[in-house]
PDB file of C-alpha atoms and ligand atoms in Angstrom:
ATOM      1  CA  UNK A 100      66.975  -0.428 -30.259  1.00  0.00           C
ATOM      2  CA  UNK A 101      64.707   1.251 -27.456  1.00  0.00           C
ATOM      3  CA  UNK A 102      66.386   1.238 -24.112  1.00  0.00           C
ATOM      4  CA  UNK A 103      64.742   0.505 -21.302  1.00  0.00           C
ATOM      5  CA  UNK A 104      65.138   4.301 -20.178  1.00  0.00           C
ATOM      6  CA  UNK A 105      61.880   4.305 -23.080  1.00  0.00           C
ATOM      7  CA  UNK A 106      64.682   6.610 -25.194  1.00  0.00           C
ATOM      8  CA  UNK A 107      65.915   4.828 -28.412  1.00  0.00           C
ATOM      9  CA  UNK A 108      69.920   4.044 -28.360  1.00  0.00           C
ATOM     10  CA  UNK A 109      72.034   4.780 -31.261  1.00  0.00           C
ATOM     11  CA  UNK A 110      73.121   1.867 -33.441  1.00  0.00           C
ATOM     12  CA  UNK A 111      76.907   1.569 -32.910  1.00  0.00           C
ATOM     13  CA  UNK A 112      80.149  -0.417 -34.433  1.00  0.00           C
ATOM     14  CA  UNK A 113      82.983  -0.967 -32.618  1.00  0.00           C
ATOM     15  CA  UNK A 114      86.319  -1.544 -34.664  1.00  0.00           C
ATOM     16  CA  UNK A 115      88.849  -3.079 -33.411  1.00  0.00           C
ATOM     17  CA  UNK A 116      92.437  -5.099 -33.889  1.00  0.00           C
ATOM     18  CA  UNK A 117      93.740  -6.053 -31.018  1.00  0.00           C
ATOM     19  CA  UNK A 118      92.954  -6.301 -27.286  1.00  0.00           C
ATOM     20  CA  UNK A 119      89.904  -5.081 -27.033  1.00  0.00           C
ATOM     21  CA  UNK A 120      89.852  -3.992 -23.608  1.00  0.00           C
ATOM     22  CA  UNK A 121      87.780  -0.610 -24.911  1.00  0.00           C
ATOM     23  CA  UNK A 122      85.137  -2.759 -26.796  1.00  0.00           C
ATOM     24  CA  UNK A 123      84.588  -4.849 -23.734  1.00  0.00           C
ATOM     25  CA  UNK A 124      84.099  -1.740 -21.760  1.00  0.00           C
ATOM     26  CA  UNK A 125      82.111  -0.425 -24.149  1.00  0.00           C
ATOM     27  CA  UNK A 126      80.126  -3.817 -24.430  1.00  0.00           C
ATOM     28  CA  UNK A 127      79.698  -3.445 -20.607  1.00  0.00           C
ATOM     29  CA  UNK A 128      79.249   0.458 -20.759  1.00  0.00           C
ATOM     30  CA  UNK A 129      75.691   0.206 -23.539  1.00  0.00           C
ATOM     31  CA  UNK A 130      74.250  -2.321 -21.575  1.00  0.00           C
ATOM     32  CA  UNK A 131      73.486   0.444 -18.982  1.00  0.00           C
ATOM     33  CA  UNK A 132      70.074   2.080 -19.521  1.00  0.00           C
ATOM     34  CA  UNK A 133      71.873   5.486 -19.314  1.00  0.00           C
ATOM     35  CA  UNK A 134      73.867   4.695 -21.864  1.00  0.00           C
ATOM     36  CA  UNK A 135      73.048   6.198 -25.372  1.00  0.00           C
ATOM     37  CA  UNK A 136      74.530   3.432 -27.328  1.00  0.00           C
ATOM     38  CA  UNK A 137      73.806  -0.305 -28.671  1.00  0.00           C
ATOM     39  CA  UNK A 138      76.264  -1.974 -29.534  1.00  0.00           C
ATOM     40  CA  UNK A 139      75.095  -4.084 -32.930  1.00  0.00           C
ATOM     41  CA  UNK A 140      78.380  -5.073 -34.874  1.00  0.00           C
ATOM     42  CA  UNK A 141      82.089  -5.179 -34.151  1.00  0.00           C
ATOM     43  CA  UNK A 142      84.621  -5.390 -37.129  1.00  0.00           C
ATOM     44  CA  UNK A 143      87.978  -6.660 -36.572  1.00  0.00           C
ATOM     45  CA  UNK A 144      91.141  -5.976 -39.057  1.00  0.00           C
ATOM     46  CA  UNK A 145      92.606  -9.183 -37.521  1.00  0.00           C
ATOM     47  CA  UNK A 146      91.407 -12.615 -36.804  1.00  0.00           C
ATOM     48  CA  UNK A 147      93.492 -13.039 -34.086  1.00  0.00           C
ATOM     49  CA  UNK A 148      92.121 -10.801 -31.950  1.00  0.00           C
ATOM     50  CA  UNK A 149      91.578 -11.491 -28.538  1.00  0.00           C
ATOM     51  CA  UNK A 150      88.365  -8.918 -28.687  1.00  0.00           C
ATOM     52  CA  UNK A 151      86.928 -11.484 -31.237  1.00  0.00           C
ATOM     53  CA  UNK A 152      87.642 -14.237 -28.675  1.00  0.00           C
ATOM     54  CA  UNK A 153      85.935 -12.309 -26.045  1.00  0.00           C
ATOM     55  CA  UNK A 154      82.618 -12.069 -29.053  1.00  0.00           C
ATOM     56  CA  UNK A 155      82.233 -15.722 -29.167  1.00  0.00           C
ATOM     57  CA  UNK A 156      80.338 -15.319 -25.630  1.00  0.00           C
ATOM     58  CA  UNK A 157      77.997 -12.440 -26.629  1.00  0.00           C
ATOM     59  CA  UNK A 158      75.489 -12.016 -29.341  1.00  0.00           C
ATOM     60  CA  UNK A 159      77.229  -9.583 -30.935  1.00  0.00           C
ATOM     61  CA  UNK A 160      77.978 -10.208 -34.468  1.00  0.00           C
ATOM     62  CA  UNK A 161      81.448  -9.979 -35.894  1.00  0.00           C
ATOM     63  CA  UNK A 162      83.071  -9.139 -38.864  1.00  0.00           C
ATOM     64  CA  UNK A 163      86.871  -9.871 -39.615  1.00  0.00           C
ATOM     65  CA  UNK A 164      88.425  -7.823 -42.997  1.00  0.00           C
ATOM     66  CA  UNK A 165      92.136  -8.434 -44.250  1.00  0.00           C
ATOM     67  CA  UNK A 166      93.197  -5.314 -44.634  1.00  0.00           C
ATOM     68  CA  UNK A 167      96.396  -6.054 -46.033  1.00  0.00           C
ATOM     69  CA  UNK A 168      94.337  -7.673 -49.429  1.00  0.00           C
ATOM     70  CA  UNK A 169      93.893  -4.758 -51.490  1.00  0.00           C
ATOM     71  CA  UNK A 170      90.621  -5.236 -52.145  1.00  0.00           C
ATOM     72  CA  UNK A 171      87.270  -3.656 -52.095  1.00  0.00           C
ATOM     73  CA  UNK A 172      86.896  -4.381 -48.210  1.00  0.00           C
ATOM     74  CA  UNK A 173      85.481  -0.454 -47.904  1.00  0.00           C
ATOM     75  CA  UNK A 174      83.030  -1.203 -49.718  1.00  0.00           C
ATOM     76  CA  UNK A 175      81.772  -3.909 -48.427  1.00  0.00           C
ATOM     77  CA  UNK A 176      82.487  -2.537 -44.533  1.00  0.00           C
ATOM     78  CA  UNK A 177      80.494   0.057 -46.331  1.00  0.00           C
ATOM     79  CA  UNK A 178      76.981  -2.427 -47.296  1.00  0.00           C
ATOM     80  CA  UNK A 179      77.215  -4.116 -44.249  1.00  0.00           C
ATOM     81  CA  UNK A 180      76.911  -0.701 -41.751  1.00  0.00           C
ATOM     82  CA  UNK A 181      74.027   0.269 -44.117  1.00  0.00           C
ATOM     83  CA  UNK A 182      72.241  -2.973 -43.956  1.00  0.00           C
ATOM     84  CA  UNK A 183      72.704  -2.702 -40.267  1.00  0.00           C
ATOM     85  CA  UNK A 184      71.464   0.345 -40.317  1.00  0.00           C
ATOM     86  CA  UNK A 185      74.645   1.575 -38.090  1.00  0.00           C
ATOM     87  CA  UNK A 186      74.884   5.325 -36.781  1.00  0.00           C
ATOM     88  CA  UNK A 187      77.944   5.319 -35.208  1.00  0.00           C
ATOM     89  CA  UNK A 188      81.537   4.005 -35.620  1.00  0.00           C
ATOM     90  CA  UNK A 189      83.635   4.006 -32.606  1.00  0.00           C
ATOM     91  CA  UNK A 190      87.353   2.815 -33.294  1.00  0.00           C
ATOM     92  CA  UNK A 191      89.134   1.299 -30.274  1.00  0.00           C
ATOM     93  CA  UNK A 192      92.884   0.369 -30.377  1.00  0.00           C
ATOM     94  CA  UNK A 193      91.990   0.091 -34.596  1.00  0.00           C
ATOM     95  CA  UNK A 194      95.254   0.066 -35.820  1.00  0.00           C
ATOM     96  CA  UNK A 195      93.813   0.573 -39.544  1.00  0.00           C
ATOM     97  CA  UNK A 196      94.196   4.231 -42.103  1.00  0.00           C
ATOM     98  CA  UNK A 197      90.050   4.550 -43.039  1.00  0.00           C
ATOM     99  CA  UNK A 198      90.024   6.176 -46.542  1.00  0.00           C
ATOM    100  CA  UNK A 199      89.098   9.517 -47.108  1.00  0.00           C
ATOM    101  CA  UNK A 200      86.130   8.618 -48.529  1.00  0.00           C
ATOM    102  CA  UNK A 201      85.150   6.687 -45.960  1.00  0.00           C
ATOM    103  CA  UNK A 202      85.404   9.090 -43.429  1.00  0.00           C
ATOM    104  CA  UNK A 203      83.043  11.213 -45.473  1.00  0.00           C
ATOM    105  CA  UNK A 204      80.301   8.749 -46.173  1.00  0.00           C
ATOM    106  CA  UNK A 205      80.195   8.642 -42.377  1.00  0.00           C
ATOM    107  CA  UNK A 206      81.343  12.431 -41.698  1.00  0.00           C
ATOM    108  CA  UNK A 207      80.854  13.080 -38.180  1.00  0.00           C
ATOM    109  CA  UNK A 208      80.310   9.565 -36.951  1.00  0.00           C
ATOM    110  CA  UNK A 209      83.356   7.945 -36.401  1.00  0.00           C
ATOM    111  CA  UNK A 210      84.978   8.328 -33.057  1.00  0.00           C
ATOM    112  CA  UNK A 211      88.360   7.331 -31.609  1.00  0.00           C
ATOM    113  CA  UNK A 212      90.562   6.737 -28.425  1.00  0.00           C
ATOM    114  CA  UNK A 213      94.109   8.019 -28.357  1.00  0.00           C
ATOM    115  CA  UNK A 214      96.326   7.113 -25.953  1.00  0.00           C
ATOM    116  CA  UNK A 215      97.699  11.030 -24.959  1.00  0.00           C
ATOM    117  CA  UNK A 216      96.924  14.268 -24.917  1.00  0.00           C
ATOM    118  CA  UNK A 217      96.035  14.977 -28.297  1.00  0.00           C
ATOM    119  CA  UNK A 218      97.712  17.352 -30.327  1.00  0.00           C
ATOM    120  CA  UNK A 219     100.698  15.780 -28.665  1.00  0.00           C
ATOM    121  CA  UNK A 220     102.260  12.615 -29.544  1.00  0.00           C
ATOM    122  CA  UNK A 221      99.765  11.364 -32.647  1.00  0.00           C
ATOM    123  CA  UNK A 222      99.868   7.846 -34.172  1.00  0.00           C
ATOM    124  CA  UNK A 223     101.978   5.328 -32.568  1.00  0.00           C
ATOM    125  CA  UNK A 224     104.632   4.797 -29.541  1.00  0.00           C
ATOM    126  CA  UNK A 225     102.943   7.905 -27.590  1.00  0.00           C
ATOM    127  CA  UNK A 226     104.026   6.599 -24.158  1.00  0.00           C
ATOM    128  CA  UNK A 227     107.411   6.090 -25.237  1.00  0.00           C
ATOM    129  CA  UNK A 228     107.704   9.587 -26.511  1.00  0.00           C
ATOM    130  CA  UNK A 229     106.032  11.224 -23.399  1.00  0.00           C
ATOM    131  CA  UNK A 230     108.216   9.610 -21.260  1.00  0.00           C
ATOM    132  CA  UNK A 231     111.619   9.975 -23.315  1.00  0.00           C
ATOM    133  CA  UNK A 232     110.999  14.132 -23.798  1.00  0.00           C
ATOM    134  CA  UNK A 233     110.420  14.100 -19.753  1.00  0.00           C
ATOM    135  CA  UNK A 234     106.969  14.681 -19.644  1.00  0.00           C
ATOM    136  CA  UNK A 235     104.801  15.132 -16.302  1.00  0.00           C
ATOM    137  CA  UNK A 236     101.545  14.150 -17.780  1.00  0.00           C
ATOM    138  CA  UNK A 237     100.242  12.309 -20.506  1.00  0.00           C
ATOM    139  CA  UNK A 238      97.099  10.989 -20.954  1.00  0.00           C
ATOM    140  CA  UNK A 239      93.827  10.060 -23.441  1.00  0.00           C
ATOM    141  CA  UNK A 240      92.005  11.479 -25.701  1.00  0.00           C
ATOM    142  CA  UNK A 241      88.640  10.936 -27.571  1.00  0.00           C
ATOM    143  CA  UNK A 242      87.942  12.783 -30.853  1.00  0.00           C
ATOM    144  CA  UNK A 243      86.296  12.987 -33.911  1.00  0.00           C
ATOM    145  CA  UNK A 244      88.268  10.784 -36.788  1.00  0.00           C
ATOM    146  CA  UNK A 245      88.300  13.137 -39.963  1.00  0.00           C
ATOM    147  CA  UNK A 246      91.035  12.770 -43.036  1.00  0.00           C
ATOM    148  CA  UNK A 247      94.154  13.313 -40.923  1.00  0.00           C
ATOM    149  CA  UNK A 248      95.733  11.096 -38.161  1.00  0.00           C
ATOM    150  CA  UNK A 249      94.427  11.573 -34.737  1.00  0.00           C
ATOM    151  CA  UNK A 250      93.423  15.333 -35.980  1.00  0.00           C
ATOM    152  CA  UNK A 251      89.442  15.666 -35.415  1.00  0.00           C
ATOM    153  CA  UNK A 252      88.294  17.511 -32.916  1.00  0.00           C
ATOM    154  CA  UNK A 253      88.436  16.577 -29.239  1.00  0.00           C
ATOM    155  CA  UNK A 254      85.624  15.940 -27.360  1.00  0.00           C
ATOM    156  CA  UNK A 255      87.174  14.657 -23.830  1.00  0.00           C
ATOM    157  CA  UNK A 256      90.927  14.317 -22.366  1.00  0.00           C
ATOM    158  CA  UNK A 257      92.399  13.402 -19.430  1.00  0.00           C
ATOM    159  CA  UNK A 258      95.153  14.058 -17.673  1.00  0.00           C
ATOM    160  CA  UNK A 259      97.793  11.064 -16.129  1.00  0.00           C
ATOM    161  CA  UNK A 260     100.633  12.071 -14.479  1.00  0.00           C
ATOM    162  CA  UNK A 261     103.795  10.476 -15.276  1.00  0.00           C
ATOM    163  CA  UNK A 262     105.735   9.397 -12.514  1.00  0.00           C
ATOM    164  CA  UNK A 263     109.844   9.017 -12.589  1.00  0.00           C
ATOM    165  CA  UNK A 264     109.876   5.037 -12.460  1.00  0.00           C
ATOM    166  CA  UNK A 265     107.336   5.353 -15.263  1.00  0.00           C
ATOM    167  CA  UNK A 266     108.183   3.057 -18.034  1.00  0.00           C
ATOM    168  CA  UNK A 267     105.783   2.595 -21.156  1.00  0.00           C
ATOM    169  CA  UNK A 268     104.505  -0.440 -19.987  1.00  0.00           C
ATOM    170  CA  UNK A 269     103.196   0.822 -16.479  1.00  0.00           C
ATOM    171  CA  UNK A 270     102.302   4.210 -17.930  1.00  0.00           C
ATOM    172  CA  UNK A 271     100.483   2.337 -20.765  1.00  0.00           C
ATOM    173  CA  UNK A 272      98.537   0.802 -18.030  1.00  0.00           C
ATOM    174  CA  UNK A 273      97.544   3.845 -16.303  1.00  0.00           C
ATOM    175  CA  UNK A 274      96.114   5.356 -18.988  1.00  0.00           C
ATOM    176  CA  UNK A 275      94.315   2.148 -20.564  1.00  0.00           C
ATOM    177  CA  UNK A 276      92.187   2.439 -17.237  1.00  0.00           C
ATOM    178  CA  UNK A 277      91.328   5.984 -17.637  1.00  0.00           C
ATOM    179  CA  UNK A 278      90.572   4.944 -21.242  1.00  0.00           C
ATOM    180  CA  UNK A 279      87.852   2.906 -19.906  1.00  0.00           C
ATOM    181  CA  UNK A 280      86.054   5.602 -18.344  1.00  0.00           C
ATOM    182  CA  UNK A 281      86.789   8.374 -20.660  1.00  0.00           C
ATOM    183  CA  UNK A 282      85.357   6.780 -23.583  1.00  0.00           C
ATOM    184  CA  UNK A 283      81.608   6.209 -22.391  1.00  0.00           C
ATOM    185  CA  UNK A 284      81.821   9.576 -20.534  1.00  0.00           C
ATOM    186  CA  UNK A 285      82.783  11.348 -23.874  1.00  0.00           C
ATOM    187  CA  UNK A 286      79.559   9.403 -25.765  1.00  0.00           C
ATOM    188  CA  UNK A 287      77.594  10.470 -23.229  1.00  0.00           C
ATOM    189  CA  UNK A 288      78.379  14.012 -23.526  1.00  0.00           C
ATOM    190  CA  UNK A 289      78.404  13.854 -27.107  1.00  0.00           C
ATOM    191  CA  UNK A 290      74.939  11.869 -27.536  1.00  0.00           C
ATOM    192  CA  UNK A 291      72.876  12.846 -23.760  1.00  0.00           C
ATOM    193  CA  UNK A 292      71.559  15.986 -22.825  1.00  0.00           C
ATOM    194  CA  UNK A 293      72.266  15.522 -19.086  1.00  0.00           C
TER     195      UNK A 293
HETATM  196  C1  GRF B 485      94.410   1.904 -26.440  1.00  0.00           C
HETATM  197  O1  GRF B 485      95.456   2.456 -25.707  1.00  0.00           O
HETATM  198  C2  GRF B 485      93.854   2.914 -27.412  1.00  0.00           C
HETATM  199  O2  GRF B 485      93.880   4.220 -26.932  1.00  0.00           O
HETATM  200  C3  GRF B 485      94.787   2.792 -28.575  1.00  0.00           C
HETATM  201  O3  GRF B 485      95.074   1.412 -28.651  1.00  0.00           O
HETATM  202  C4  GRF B 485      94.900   0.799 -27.370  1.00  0.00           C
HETATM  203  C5  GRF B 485      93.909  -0.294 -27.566  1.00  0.00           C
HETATM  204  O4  GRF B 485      93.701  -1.035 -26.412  1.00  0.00           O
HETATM  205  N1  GRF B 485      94.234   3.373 -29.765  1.00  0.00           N
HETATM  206  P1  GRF B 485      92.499  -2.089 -26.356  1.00  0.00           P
HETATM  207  O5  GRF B 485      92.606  -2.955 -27.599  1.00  0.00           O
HETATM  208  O6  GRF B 485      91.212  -1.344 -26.306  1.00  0.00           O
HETATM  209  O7  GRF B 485      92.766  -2.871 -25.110  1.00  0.00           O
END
Protein backbone atom coordinates (compact mmCIF):
# COMPACT_ATOMS: atom_id res chain seq x y z
CA UNK A 1 0.00 0.00 0.00
CA UNK A 2 1.37 3.58 -1.05
CA UNK A 3 0.87 6.12 1.66
CA UNK A 4 -0.18 9.22 1.02
CA UNK A 5 3.42 10.56 2.05
CA UNK A 6 3.91 8.98 -1.99
CA UNK A 7 6.38 6.30 0.08
CA UNK A 8 5.00 2.68 0.02
CA UNK A 9 4.10 1.25 3.73
CA UNK A 10 5.14 -2.10 4.78
CA UNK A 11 2.50 -4.83 4.85
CA UNK A 12 2.03 -5.68 8.56
CA UNK A 13 0.16 -8.44 10.94
CA UNK A 14 -0.71 -7.80 14.17
CA UNK A 15 -1.11 -10.92 16.56
CA UNK A 16 -2.87 -10.80 19.25
CA UNK A 17 -4.92 -12.72 22.30
CA UNK A 18 -6.28 -10.60 24.43
CA UNK A 19 -6.99 -6.88 24.94
CA UNK A 20 -5.72 -5.45 22.26
CA UNK A 21 -5.09 -2.12 23.45
CA UNK A 22 -1.51 -2.24 21.31
CA UNK A 23 -3.31 -3.32 18.04
CA UNK A 24 -5.76 -0.51 18.41
CA UNK A 25 -2.93 1.85 18.85
CA UNK A 26 -1.25 0.46 16.27
CA UNK A 27 -4.52 0.50 14.06
CA UNK A 28 -4.63 4.25 14.99
CA UNK A 29 -0.73 4.70 14.80
CA UNK A 30 -0.51 3.32 10.50
CA UNK A 31 -3.23 5.36 9.63
CA UNK A 32 -0.81 8.35 10.00
CA UNK A 33 0.99 9.21 6.73
CA UNK A 34 4.28 9.16 8.74
CA UNK A 35 3.77 6.01 9.69
CA UNK A 36 5.74 3.20 7.84
CA UNK A 37 3.21 0.55 8.36
CA UNK A 38 -0.29 -0.87 6.95
CA UNK A 39 -1.91 -2.71 8.84
CA UNK A 40 -3.52 -5.71 6.44
CA UNK A 41 -4.34 -8.77 8.79
CA UNK A 42 -4.65 -9.39 12.50
CA UNK A 43 -4.55 -13.06 13.85
CA UNK A 44 -5.98 -13.85 17.10
CA UNK A 45 -5.08 -17.18 19.27
CA UNK A 46 -8.50 -16.62 20.93
CA UNK A 47 -11.96 -15.92 19.80
CA UNK A 48 -12.80 -14.15 22.64
CA UNK A 49 -10.82 -11.44 22.25
CA UNK A 50 -11.93 -8.15 22.85
CA UNK A 51 -9.26 -6.89 19.97
CA UNK A 52 -11.43 -9.06 17.57
CA UNK A 53 -14.51 -7.23 18.91
CA UNK A 54 -12.90 -3.97 18.34
CA UNK A 55 -12.16 -5.60 14.23
CA UNK A 56 -15.76 -5.98 13.56
CA UNK A 57 -15.76 -1.98 13.01
CA UNK A 58 -12.71 -1.78 10.69
CA UNK A 59 -11.86 -3.39 7.45
CA UNK A 60 -9.29 -5.20 8.72
CA UNK A 61 -9.47 -8.83 8.17
CA UNK A 62 -9.16 -11.33 10.96
CA UNK A 63 -7.99 -14.56 11.54
CA UNK A 64 -8.73 -16.66 14.79
CA UNK A 65 -6.31 -20.12 15.25
CA UNK A 66 -6.86 -22.64 18.26
CA UNK A 67 -3.75 -23.01 19.35
CA UNK A 68 -4.40 -25.50 21.82
CA UNK A 69 -5.50 -28.14 18.62
CA UNK A 70 -2.33 -29.58 17.72
CA UNK A 71 -2.62 -29.11 14.39
CA UNK A 72 -0.96 -27.72 11.38
CA UNK A 73 -2.17 -24.06 12.30
CA UNK A 74 1.72 -22.84 11.36
CA UNK A 75 1.29 -23.77 8.39
CA UNK A 76 -1.52 -22.43 7.45
CA UNK A 77 -0.69 -18.90 9.55
CA UNK A 78 2.17 -19.59 7.26
CA UNK A 79 -0.06 -19.56 3.45
CA UNK A 80 -2.13 -16.99 4.58
CA UNK A 81 0.93 -14.17 5.40
CA UNK A 82 2.29 -15.27 1.96
CA UNK A 83 -0.89 -14.87 0.10
CA UNK A 84 -1.12 -11.56 1.81
CA UNK A 85 1.95 -10.84 0.85
CA UNK A 86 2.78 -9.72 4.68
CA UNK A 87 6.32 -8.17 5.62
CA UNK A 88 6.01 -7.76 9.03
CA UNK A 89 4.65 -9.53 12.16
CA UNK A 90 4.20 -7.45 15.15
CA UNK A 91 3.00 -9.51 18.32
CA UNK A 92 1.05 -7.49 20.90
CA UNK A 93 0.03 -8.98 24.31
CA UNK A 94 0.33 -12.64 22.02
CA UNK A 95 0.36 -14.91 24.67
CA UNK A 96 1.40 -17.82 22.09
CA UNK A 97 5.35 -19.93 21.85
CA UNK A 98 5.91 -19.33 17.66
CA UNK A 99 7.98 -22.40 16.57
CA UNK A 100 11.39 -22.23 15.75
CA UNK A 101 10.77 -22.63 12.42
CA UNK A 102 8.56 -20.11 12.24
CA UNK A 103 10.60 -17.57 13.51
CA UNK A 104 13.04 -18.42 10.76
CA UNK A 105 10.77 -18.40 7.77
CA UNK A 106 10.17 -14.84 8.95
CA UNK A 107 13.80 -14.18 10.53
CA UNK A 108 14.00 -10.66 11.32
CA UNK A 109 10.38 -9.72 10.96
CA UNK A 110 8.61 -10.45 13.89
CA UNK A 111 8.50 -7.85 16.57
CA UNK A 112 7.22 -7.78 20.16
CA UNK A 113 6.15 -5.65 23.27
CA UNK A 114 7.31 -6.67 26.71
CA UNK A 115 6.03 -5.30 29.54
CA UNK A 116 9.74 -4.41 31.45
CA UNK A 117 12.96 -3.74 30.97
CA UNK A 118 14.13 -6.50 29.05
CA UNK A 119 16.70 -8.70 30.10
CA UNK A 120 14.84 -8.36 33.35
CA UNK A 121 11.77 -10.08 34.29
CA UNK A 122 11.01 -12.24 30.80
CA UNK A 123 7.72 -14.10 30.12
CA UNK A 124 4.95 -13.61 32.46
CA UNK A 125 3.95 -11.77 35.94
CA UNK A 126 6.83 -9.02 35.25
CA UNK A 127 5.05 -6.35 37.33
CA UNK A 128 4.59 -8.58 40.10
CA UNK A 129 8.21 -9.48 40.20
CA UNK A 130 9.47 -5.81 39.81
CA UNK A 131 7.53 -4.76 42.46
CA UNK A 132 8.06 -7.81 44.98
CA UNK A 133 12.26 -7.58 44.54
CA UNK A 134 11.72 -3.61 45.37
CA UNK A 135 12.38 -2.25 42.21
CA UNK A 136 12.46 1.66 41.35
CA UNK A 137 11.78 1.30 37.72
CA UNK A 138 10.35 -0.99 35.44
CA UNK A 139 9.19 -0.47 32.24
CA UNK A 140 8.69 -1.76 28.26
CA UNK A 141 10.45 -3.08 25.89
CA UNK A 142 10.26 -3.71 22.06
CA UNK A 143 12.54 -6.32 20.43
CA UNK A 144 13.19 -8.58 17.86
CA UNK A 145 11.32 -12.19 18.57
CA UNK A 146 14.07 -14.89 17.70
CA UNK A 147 14.02 -18.74 19.19
CA UNK A 148 14.19 -17.79 22.87
CA UNK A 149 11.59 -16.02 25.13
CA UNK A 150 11.65 -12.32 25.10
CA UNK A 151 15.57 -12.71 24.01
CA UNK A 152 15.95 -10.77 20.50
CA UNK A 153 17.48 -7.84 20.40
CA UNK A 154 16.07 -4.56 21.72
CA UNK A 155 15.28 -1.91 19.67
CA UNK A 156 13.50 0.69 22.23
CA UNK A 157 12.86 0.72 26.22
CA UNK A 158 11.52 2.84 28.53
CA UNK A 159 11.86 3.60 31.76
CA UNK A 160 8.61 3.79 34.54
CA UNK A 161 9.31 4.46 37.84
CA UNK A 162 7.74 2.44 40.41
CA UNK A 163 6.25 4.22 43.09
CA UNK A 164 5.76 2.69 46.89
CA UNK A 165 1.80 2.35 46.67
CA UNK A 166 2.55 0.65 43.36
CA UNK A 167 0.62 -2.48 43.05
CA UNK A 168 0.64 -4.61 39.70
CA UNK A 169 -2.48 -3.42 38.68
CA UNK A 170 -1.65 0.45 38.74
CA UNK A 171 1.92 -0.22 37.65
CA UNK A 172 0.49 -2.44 34.85
CA UNK A 173 -1.33 0.61 33.84
CA UNK A 174 1.49 2.90 33.72
CA UNK A 175 3.38 1.07 31.57
CA UNK A 176 0.46 -0.14 29.12
CA UNK A 177 0.38 3.73 28.27
CA UNK A 178 3.97 4.05 27.59
CA UNK A 179 3.43 0.84 25.58
CA UNK A 180 1.32 2.80 23.34
CA UNK A 181 3.84 5.18 22.38
CA UNK A 182 6.87 3.08 22.48
CA UNK A 183 5.72 0.67 20.03
CA UNK A 184 5.11 3.01 16.88
CA UNK A 185 8.20 5.05 17.96
CA UNK A 186 10.36 1.80 17.85
CA UNK A 187 8.78 0.94 14.05
CA UNK A 188 9.56 4.10 13.14
CA UNK A 189 13.09 3.95 14.04
CA UNK A 190 13.40 0.59 12.83
CA UNK A 191 11.59 1.16 9.29
CA UNK A 192 12.13 5.50 8.71
CA UNK A 193 15.16 7.18 8.02
CA UNK A 194 14.19 10.37 9.92
C1 LIG B 1 0.99 -5.67 27.19
O1 LIG B 1 1.41 -5.29 28.46
C2 LIG B 1 2.13 -6.27 26.42
O2 LIG B 1 3.36 -5.69 26.70
C3 LIG B 1 2.13 -7.69 26.89
O3 LIG B 1 0.77 -8.02 27.03
C4 LIG B 1 0.00 -6.83 27.26
C5 LIG B 1 -1.03 -6.79 26.18
O4 LIG B 1 -1.91 -5.73 26.32
N1 LIG B 1 2.88 -8.54 26.01
P1 LIG B 1 -2.92 -5.38 25.14
O5 LIG B 1 -3.62 -6.67 24.75
O6 LIG B 1 -2.15 -4.81 24.00
O7 LIG B 1 -3.87 -4.40 25.75
Amino acid sequence: MVGSTGISKIKTAIFISGNGSNMKNLIKFSKLKTSPIYVDLVLSSNKKANGIRYLKKTKIVSKIFNFKKKNNHEEKILKILKKRKINLICLAGFMKILSKDFIKKFNGRILNIHPSLLPKYKGLNTHERAILNNEKFSGCSVHFVNSKLDSGKIILQKKVRINKNDNPKTLSKKILKQEHKLYPKALKKLLTRN
